[in-house]
PDB file of C-alpha atoms in Angstrom:
ATOM      1  CA  MET A   1      91.824  50.343 100.223  1.00 39.00           C
ATOM      2  CA  ASP A   2      91.058  53.915  98.995  1.00 41.00           C
ATOM      3  CA  THR A   3      90.867  53.975  95.376  1.00 45.00           C
ATOM      4  CA  VAL A   4      91.323  57.350  93.883  1.00 48.00           C
ATOM      5  CA  ALA A   5      88.803  57.971  90.806  1.00 49.00           C
ATOM      6  CA  LEU A   6      90.100  59.599  88.479  1.00 60.00           C
ATOM      7  CA  GLU A   7      88.811  62.166  85.837  1.00 69.00           C
ATOM      8  CA  PRO A   8      89.045  61.240  82.013  1.00 68.00           C
ATOM      9  CA  SER A   9      91.126  63.778  80.370  1.00 73.00           C
ATOM     10  CA  LEU A  10      91.734  64.772  76.902  1.00 80.00           C
ATOM     11  CA  TYR A  11      95.381  65.569  77.576  1.00 82.00           C
ATOM     12  CA  THR A  12      96.575  62.196  76.807  1.00 87.00           C
ATOM     13  CA  VAL A  13     100.205  62.766  75.465  1.00 93.00           C
ATOM     14  CA  LYS A  14     102.859  64.400  78.082  1.00 94.00           C
ATOM     15  CA  ALA A  15     105.765  64.663  75.664  1.00 94.00           C
ATOM     16  CA  VAL A  16     106.903  63.325  72.137  1.00 96.00           C
ATOM     17  CA  PHE A  17     110.522  62.859  71.065  1.00 95.00           C
ATOM     18  CA  ILE A  18     112.697  61.668  68.892  1.00 94.00           C
ATOM     19  CA  LEU A  19     116.102  60.492  69.420  1.00 94.00           C
ATOM     20  CA  ASP A  20     118.856  59.344  66.933  1.00 92.00           C
ATOM     21  CA  ASN A  21     121.151  56.210  68.042  1.00 91.00           C
ATOM     22  CA  ASP A  22     123.290  57.986  70.530  1.00 91.00           C
ATOM     23  CA  GLY A  23     120.326  59.180  72.433  1.00 89.00           C
ATOM     24  CA  THR A  24     120.740  63.106  70.970  1.00 92.00           C
ATOM     25  CA  ARG A  25     117.496  64.743  70.822  1.00 93.00           C
ATOM     26  CA  LEU A  26     116.333  65.725  67.441  1.00 93.00           C
ATOM     27  CA  LEU A  27     112.657  66.727  68.063  1.00 93.00           C
ATOM     28  CA  ALA A  28     111.153  67.211  71.447  1.00 94.00           C
ATOM     29  CA  LYS A  29     107.757  68.629  72.576  1.00 95.00           C
ATOM     30  CA  TYR A  30     106.314  68.408  76.108  1.00 95.00           C
ATOM     31  CA  TYR A  31     102.853  69.057  76.667  1.00 93.00           C
ATOM     32  CA  ASP A  32     102.973  69.393  80.609  1.00 90.00           C
ATOM     33  CA  PRO A  33     104.669  72.194  81.762  1.00 88.00           C
ATOM     34  CA  ASP A  34     104.676  71.116  85.272  1.00 88.00           C
ATOM     35  CA  LEU A  35     106.315  67.423  84.612  1.00 87.00           C
ATOM     36  CA  PHE A  36     109.559  68.845  83.341  1.00 88.00           C
ATOM     37  CA  PRO A  37     110.077  72.247  83.751  1.00 89.00           C
ATOM     38  CA  SER A  38     113.376  72.808  82.896  1.00 92.00           C
ATOM     39  CA  MET A  39     115.610  71.766  79.630  1.00 93.00           C
ATOM     40  CA  LYS A  40     117.866  69.790  82.101  1.00 94.00           C
ATOM     41  CA  GLU A  41     115.197  67.813  83.316  1.00 94.00           C
ATOM     42  CA  GLN A  42     113.742  67.005  79.879  1.00 93.00           C
ATOM     43  CA  LYS A  43     117.196  66.150  78.757  1.00 94.00           C
ATOM     44  CA  ASN A  44     117.832  63.921  81.982  1.00 94.00           C
ATOM     45  CA  PHE A  45     114.257  62.164  81.372  1.00 94.00           C
ATOM     46  CA  GLU A  46     115.062  61.269  77.808  1.00 93.00           C
ATOM     47  CA  LYS A  47     118.617  59.966  78.804  1.00 94.00           C
ATOM     48  CA  ASN A  48     116.844  57.932  81.254  1.00 94.00           C
ATOM     49  CA  VAL A  49     114.316  56.496  78.769  1.00 93.00           C
ATOM     50  CA  TYR A  50     117.001  55.764  76.141  1.00 93.00           C
ATOM     51  CA  ASN A  51     119.058  53.879  78.319  1.00 92.00           C
ATOM     52  CA  LYS A  52     116.021  51.782  79.471  1.00 91.00           C
ATOM     53  CA  THR A  53     114.980  51.398  76.021  1.00 89.00           C
ATOM     54  CA  HIS A  54     117.396  51.433  73.455  1.00 84.00           C
ATOM     55  CA  LYS A  55     118.571  47.737  73.787  1.00 84.00           C
ATOM     56  CA  THR A  56     115.153  45.952  74.145  1.00 80.00           C
ATOM     57  CA  ASP A  57     112.880  44.689  71.703  1.00 77.00           C
ATOM     58  CA  SER A  58     109.549  45.913  73.384  1.00 81.00           C
ATOM     59  CA  GLU A  59     107.316  48.394  72.844  1.00 90.00           C
ATOM     60  CA  ILE A  60     106.475  49.691  76.361  1.00 89.00           C
ATOM     61  CA  ALA A  61     108.206  50.911  79.072  1.00 87.00           C
ATOM     62  CA  PHE A  62     107.540  52.379  82.660  1.00 89.00           C
ATOM     63  CA  LEU A  63     109.749  55.027  84.149  1.00 88.00           C
ATOM     64  CA  GLU A  64     109.408  57.790  86.375  1.00 86.00           C
ATOM     65  CA  GLY A  65     105.593  57.162  86.774  1.00 89.00           C
ATOM     66  CA  MET A  66     105.226  57.603  83.155  1.00 92.00           C
ATOM     67  CA  THR A  67     103.999  55.100  80.419  1.00 94.00           C
ATOM     68  CA  ILE A  68     106.273  55.296  77.328  1.00 94.00           C
ATOM     69  CA  VAL A  69     105.794  53.487  74.108  1.00 95.00           C
ATOM     70  CA  TYR A  70     108.365  53.430  71.492  1.00 95.00           C
ATOM     71  CA  LYS A  71     109.562  52.290  68.332  1.00 93.00           C
ATOM     72  CA  SER A  72     112.820  52.315  66.610  1.00 89.00           C
ATOM     73  CA  SER A  73     113.820  52.892  62.840  1.00 87.00           C
ATOM     74  CA  ILE A  74     117.311  52.449  61.521  1.00 85.00           C
ATOM     75  CA  ASP A  75     119.254  55.044  63.537  1.00 88.00           C
ATOM     76  CA  LEU A  76     115.905  56.798  65.179  1.00 92.00           C
ATOM     77  CA  PHE A  77     113.975  56.228  68.244  1.00 94.00           C
ATOM     78  CA  PHE A  78     110.334  57.581  68.583  1.00 95.00           C
ATOM     79  CA  TYR A  79     108.780  57.648  71.982  1.00 95.00           C
ATOM     80  CA  VAL A  80     105.084  59.096  73.154  1.00 95.00           C
ATOM     81  CA  VAL A  81     105.025  59.496  76.667  1.00 95.00           C
ATOM     82  CA  GLY A  82     101.848  59.570  78.751  1.00 93.00           C
ATOM     83  CA  SER A  83     100.603  59.183  82.536  1.00 91.00           C
ATOM     84  CA  ALA A  84     101.039  55.823  84.431  1.00 88.00           C
ATOM     85  CA  GLN A  85      97.262  55.734  84.237  1.00 88.00           C
ATOM     86  CA  GLU A  86      96.961  56.320  80.247  1.00 88.00           C
ATOM     87  CA  ASN A  87      96.157  53.408  78.004  1.00 87.00           C
ATOM     88  CA  GLU A  88      98.851  52.180  75.938  1.00 90.00           C
ATOM     89  CA  LEU A  89      96.838  51.374  72.827  1.00 91.00           C
ATOM     90  CA  MET A  90      95.728  55.135  72.801  1.00 92.00           C
ATOM     91  CA  LEU A  91      99.669  56.043  73.250  1.00 93.00           C
ATOM     92  CA  MET A  92     100.619  53.515  70.661  1.00 94.00           C
ATOM     93  CA  SER A  93      98.002  54.683  68.185  1.00 94.00           C
ATOM     94  CA  VAL A  94      99.649  58.132  68.241  1.00 94.00           C
ATOM     95  CA  LEU A  95     103.171  56.728  67.991  1.00 95.00           C
ATOM     96  CA  ASN A  96     101.928  54.671  64.784  1.00 95.00           C
ATOM     97  CA  CYS A  97     100.217  57.487  63.245  1.00 94.00           C
ATOM     98  CA  LEU A  98     103.243  59.805  63.901  1.00 94.00           C
ATOM     99  CA  PHE A  99     105.575  57.178  62.139  1.00 94.00           C
ATOM    100  CA  ASP A 100     103.792  55.973  59.627  1.00 93.00           C
ATOM    101  CA  SER A 101     102.829  59.769  58.745  1.00 92.00           C
ATOM    102  CA  LEU A 102     106.690  60.504  58.541  1.00 91.00           C
ATOM    103  CA  SER A 103     106.780  57.596  56.595  1.00 90.00           C
ATOM    104  CA  GLN A 104     104.797  58.785  53.593  1.00 90.00           C
ATOM    105  CA  MET A 105     105.976  61.785  53.751  1.00 88.00           C
ATOM    106  CA  LEU A 106     109.679  60.895  53.733  1.00 84.00           C
ATOM    107  CA  ARG A 107     109.023  58.238  51.204  1.00 85.00           C
ATOM    108  CA  LYS A 108     109.914  55.423  53.690  1.00 84.00           C
ATOM    109  CA  ASN A 109     113.023  57.188  54.492  1.00 80.00           C
ATOM    110  CA  ILE A 110     112.957  57.636  58.011  1.00 86.00           C
ATOM    111  CA  GLU A 111     116.471  58.071  58.776  1.00 89.00           C
ATOM    112  CA  LYS A 112     118.616  60.874  60.793  1.00 90.00           C
ATOM    113  CA  ARG A 113     119.335  62.580  57.425  1.00 91.00           C
ATOM    114  CA  SER A 114     116.052  62.815  55.975  1.00 90.00           C
ATOM    115  CA  VAL A 115     114.297  63.781  59.171  1.00 89.00           C
ATOM    116  CA  MET A 116     116.801  66.675  59.698  1.00 91.00           C
ATOM    117  CA  GLU A 117     116.737  67.879  56.067  1.00 90.00           C
ATOM    118  CA  ASN A 118     112.798  67.585  56.792  1.00 88.00           C
ATOM    119  CA  LEU A 119     112.377  69.021  60.255  1.00 90.00           C
ATOM    120  CA  ASP A 120     109.685  71.613  59.286  1.00 89.00           C
ATOM    121  CA  GLY A 121     107.562  68.955  57.997  1.00 89.00           C
ATOM    122  CA  VAL A 122     108.410  66.799  60.916  1.00 90.00           C
ATOM    123  CA  PHE A 123     107.046  69.270  63.256  1.00 92.00           C
ATOM    124  CA  LEU A 124     103.862  69.676  61.269  1.00 91.00           C
ATOM    125  CA  VAL A 125     103.052  66.235  61.451  1.00 92.00           C
ATOM    126  CA  VAL A 126     103.397  66.304  65.061  1.00 92.00           C
ATOM    127  CA  ASP A 127     101.364  69.368  65.570  1.00 92.00           C
ATOM    128  CA  GLU A 128      98.772  67.503  63.014  1.00 92.00           C
ATOM    129  CA  VAL A 129      98.658  64.380  65.445  1.00 93.00           C
ATOM    130  CA  ILE A 130      98.812  65.957  68.932  1.00 93.00           C
ATOM    131  CA  ASP A 131      97.783  69.687  69.888  1.00 92.00           C
ATOM    132  CA  GLY A 132      98.781  70.451  73.658  1.00 90.00           C
ATOM    133  CA  GLY A 133      98.627  66.862  74.519  1.00 90.00           C
ATOM    134  CA  VAL A 134      95.580  66.314  73.198  1.00 91.00           C
ATOM    135  CA  ILE A 135      95.177  63.527  70.315  1.00 91.00           C
ATOM    136  CA  LEU A 136      93.751  65.119  67.015  1.00 91.00           C
ATOM    137  CA  GLU A 137      94.374  62.635  64.632  1.00 89.00           C
ATOM    138  CA  SER A 138      95.391  59.125  64.289  1.00 90.00           C
ATOM    139  CA  ASP A 139      94.693  58.366  60.813  1.00 91.00           C
ATOM    140  CA  PRO A 140      98.119  59.210  58.865  1.00 91.00           C
ATOM    141  CA  GLN A 141      96.080  59.549  55.416  1.00 91.00           C
ATOM    142  CA  GLN A 142      94.202  62.382  56.936  1.00 90.00           C
ATOM    143  CA  VAL A 143      97.628  63.889  58.695  1.00 89.00           C
ATOM    144  CA  ILE A 144      99.522  63.892  55.161  1.00 90.00           C
ATOM    145  CA  GLN A 145      96.081  65.238  53.459  1.00 88.00           C
ATOM    146  CA  LYS A 146      96.255  67.878  56.014  1.00 87.00           C
ATOM    147  CA  ILE A 147      99.733  68.582  55.834  1.00 83.00           C
ATOM    148  CA  ASN A 148      99.851  68.677  51.823  1.00 80.00           C
ATOM    149  CA  PHE A 149      96.967  71.385  51.994  1.00 63.00           C
ATOM    150  CA  ARG A 150      99.188  73.365  54.235  1.00 58.00           C
ATOM    151  CA  THR A 151     101.975  73.057  51.850  1.00 53.00           C
ATOM    152  CA  LEU A 152     100.743  73.804  48.667  1.00 48.00           C
ATOM    153  CA  PRO A 153     102.681  76.305  46.817  1.00 53.00           C
ATOM    154  CA  GLU A 154     101.053  79.751  46.929  1.00 52.00           C
ATOM    155  CA  PRO A 155     101.985  82.429  44.004  1.00 50.00           C
ATOM    156  CA  ALA A 156     104.155  84.939  45.279  1.00 50.00           C
ATOM    157  CA  TYR A 157     102.520  88.109  45.913  1.00 53.00           C
ATOM    158  CA  GLY A 158     105.043  90.745  44.235  1.00 52.00           C
ATOM    159  CA  PHE A 159     104.134  88.673  41.081  1.00 55.00           C
ATOM    160  CA  VAL A 160     100.497  88.853  41.459  1.00 56.00           C
ATOM    161  CA  LEU A 161     100.742  92.631  42.186  1.00 59.00           C
ATOM    162  CA  PHE A 162     102.714  93.094  39.291  1.00 57.00           C
ATOM    163  CA  ASP A 163     100.478  91.549  36.650  1.00 62.00           C
ATOM    164  CA  TYR A 164      97.682  93.222  38.227  1.00 63.00           C
ATOM    165  CA  ILE A 165      99.194  96.654  37.843  1.00 65.00           C
ATOM    166  CA  THR A 166     100.634  96.075  34.325  1.00 67.00           C
ATOM    167  CA  GLY A 167      97.393  94.526  33.211  1.00 68.00           C
ATOM    168  CA  ASN A 168      99.022  91.069  32.636  1.00 65.00           C
ATOM    169  CA  THR A 169      96.447  88.654  34.255  1.00 58.00           C
ATOM    170  CA  GLU A 170      95.098  85.523  32.834  1.00 56.00           C
ATOM    171  CA  GLN A 171      91.501  86.679  32.754  1.00 50.00           C
ATOM    172  CA  GLN A 172      92.378  90.161  30.829  1.00 45.00           C
ATOM    173  CA  GLY A 173      94.439  88.025  28.720  1.00 45.00           C
ATOM    174  CA  ASP A 174      91.502  85.743  27.393  1.00 48.00           C
ATOM    175  CA  LYS A 175      89.023  88.938  27.561  1.00 47.00           C
ATOM    176  CA  SER A 176      91.705  90.445  24.517  1.00 46.00           C
ATOM    177  CA  GLN A 177      91.709  87.440  22.904  1.00 49.00           C
ATOM    178  CA  LYS A 178      87.849  87.231  22.287  1.00 47.00           C
ATOM    179  CA  LYS A 179      87.737  91.119  20.912  1.00 46.00           C
TER     180      LYS A 179
END
């Protein structure tokens, strides 16, 4: 009996996607271009995954040679896909991090409407957790901290330039008060 020794790889996640309760895609990121190269193949895969998982209470599925972990919330289904040989616990830690980070970001209001209204933030969370199929973070607190750092409001450059030109800066204001 031949056993194929598989090389360990950092490229753990093959895809992550969020579907609504009708199986319609809200967000999808595929990290392996050879896996499902066209949009049609991706949508067919998502439809098959949804049909197999939306009525079950389990958290893991095996379909088309892929390991799929998933979780549902109100009217959404969250999926993380890995290869057949992938460790389910690793994929589940990614799923939990993604779900918990979104829960904190959306103030525990994980439903279709809030996800759609904050889709840019949802993509940021996904990108902080996974990059190119490599797991970057599995701690939701760290993800939220990084997201908050990225989304801090910066002063508009036009106003900063205007204040500089007119001499209306806080430092100059402090110096003129001292004189």
